[in-house]
C-alpha atoms as one frame of an Amber mdcrd trajectory, in Angstrom:
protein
 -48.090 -20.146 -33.040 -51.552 -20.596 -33.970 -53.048 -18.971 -37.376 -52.272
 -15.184 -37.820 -54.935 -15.211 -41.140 -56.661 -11.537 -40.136 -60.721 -11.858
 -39.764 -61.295  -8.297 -41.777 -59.696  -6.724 -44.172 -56.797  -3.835 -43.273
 -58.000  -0.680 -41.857 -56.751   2.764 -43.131 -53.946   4.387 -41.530 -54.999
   7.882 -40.254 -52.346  10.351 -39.735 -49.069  10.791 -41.017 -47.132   8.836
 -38.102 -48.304   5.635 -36.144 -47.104   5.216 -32.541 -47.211   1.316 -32.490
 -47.250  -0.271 -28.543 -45.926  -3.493 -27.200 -47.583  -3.671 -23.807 -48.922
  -6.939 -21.361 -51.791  -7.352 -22.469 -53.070  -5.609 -25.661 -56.648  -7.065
 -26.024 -57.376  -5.797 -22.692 -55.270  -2.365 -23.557 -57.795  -1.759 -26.802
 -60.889  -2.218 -24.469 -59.424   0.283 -21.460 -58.789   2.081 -24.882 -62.327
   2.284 -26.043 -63.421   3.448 -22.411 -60.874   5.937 -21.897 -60.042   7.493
 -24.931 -63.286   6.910 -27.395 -60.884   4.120 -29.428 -62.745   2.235 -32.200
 -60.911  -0.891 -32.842 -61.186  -1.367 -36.608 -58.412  -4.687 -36.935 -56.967
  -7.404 -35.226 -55.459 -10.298 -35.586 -56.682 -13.274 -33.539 -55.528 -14.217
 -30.622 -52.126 -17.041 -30.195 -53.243 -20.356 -27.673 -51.136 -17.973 -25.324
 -53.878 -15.010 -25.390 -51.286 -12.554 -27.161 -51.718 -11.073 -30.401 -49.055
  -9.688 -33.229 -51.175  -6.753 -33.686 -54.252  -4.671 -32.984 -55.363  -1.110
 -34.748 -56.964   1.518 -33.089 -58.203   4.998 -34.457 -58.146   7.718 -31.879
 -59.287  11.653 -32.033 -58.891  10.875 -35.602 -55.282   9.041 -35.608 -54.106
   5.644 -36.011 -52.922   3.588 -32.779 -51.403   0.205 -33.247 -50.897  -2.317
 -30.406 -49.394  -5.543 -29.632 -48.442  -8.046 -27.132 -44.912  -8.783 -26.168
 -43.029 -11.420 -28.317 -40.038 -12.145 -26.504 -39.155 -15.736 -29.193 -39.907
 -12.871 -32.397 -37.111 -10.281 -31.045 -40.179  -8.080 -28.725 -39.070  -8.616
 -25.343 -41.232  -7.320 -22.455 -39.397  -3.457 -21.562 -41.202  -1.143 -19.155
 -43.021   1.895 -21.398 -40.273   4.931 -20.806 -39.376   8.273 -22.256 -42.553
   9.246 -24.081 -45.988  10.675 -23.782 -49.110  10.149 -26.005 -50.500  13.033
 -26.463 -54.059  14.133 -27.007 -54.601  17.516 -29.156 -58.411  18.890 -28.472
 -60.546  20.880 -28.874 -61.349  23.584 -25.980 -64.463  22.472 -25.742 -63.832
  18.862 -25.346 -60.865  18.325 -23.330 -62.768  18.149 -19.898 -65.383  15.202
 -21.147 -62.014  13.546 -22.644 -60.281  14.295 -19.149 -63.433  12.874 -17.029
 -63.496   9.585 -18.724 -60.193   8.847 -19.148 -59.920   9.374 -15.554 -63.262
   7.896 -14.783 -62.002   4.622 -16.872 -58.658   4.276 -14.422 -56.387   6.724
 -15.929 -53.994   7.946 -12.777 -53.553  11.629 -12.597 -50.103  12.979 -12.950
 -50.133  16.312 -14.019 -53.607  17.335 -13.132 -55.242  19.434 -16.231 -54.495
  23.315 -15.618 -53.815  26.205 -17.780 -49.911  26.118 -18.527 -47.865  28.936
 -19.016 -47.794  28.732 -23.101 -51.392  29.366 -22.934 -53.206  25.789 -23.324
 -54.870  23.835 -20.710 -53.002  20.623 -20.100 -52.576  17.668 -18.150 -50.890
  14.411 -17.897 -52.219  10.818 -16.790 -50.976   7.147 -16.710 -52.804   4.064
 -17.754 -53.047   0.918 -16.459 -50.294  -0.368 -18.999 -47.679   2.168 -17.606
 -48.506   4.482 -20.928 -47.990   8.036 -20.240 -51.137  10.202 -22.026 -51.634
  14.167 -21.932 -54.106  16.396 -23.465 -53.653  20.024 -24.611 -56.047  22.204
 -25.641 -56.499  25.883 -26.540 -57.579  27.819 -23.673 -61.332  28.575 -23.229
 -62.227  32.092 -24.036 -64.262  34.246 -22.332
């Protein structure tokens, strides 16, 4: 393993809980990131001579996102993302530029964004990393 010495200092944690992702591929996850969702990466550590790296931050819509690569020799095997949805709370006035270019970016559809029957407009997607998203939103008025 090459040097894991961080090249900035540690970012602040937004939020009160941190979804943290192993996925295939997490330096190329935080740029789809940036494009999709508006992520600004604010730490990193550098990548291993295998490409991988122990650990990425992201802020989101005003949350903390943490990333990484698969470790299978540290105990992180590679496991297909299942049972849980990132989900995007916005503003009604916001959620169809969010939508657009998320989709726009390669998001695939899966619930397309509708008003549900608790009142919100929502809709569900899938990234190229097999990460289920949705957004919800208050309905418009008027």
């Amino acid at each position: 393993m090459t040097d894991q010495t961080p090249v900035q200092p540690a970012a602040k944690v937004l939020g009160g809980l941190t979804p943290y992702l192993q996925l295939d591929g997490a330096f190329k996850a935080a740029e789809f990131y940036k494009k999709a969702f508006g992520a600004e990466q604010v730490f990193f550590y550098p990548p291993d001579d295998q490409g991988r790296t122990m650990h990425i931050h992201l802020h989101i819509n005003g949350s903390t996102l943490m990333i990484s690569d698969f470790y299978p020799e540290n105990g992180m095997p590679p496991v297909k993302p299942q049972g849980y949805t990132m989900q995007l709370h916005l503003g009604a006035d916001d959620i169809d530029a969010w939508w657009k270019r998320a989709v726009d970016a390669g998001c695939e559809v899966a619930v397309p964004l509708q008003l549900m029957f608790w009142g919100d407009q929502w809709g569900n997607m899938r990234d190229p990393f097999g990460v289920e998203w949705a957004m919800n939103a208050p309905a418009k008025k008027g």
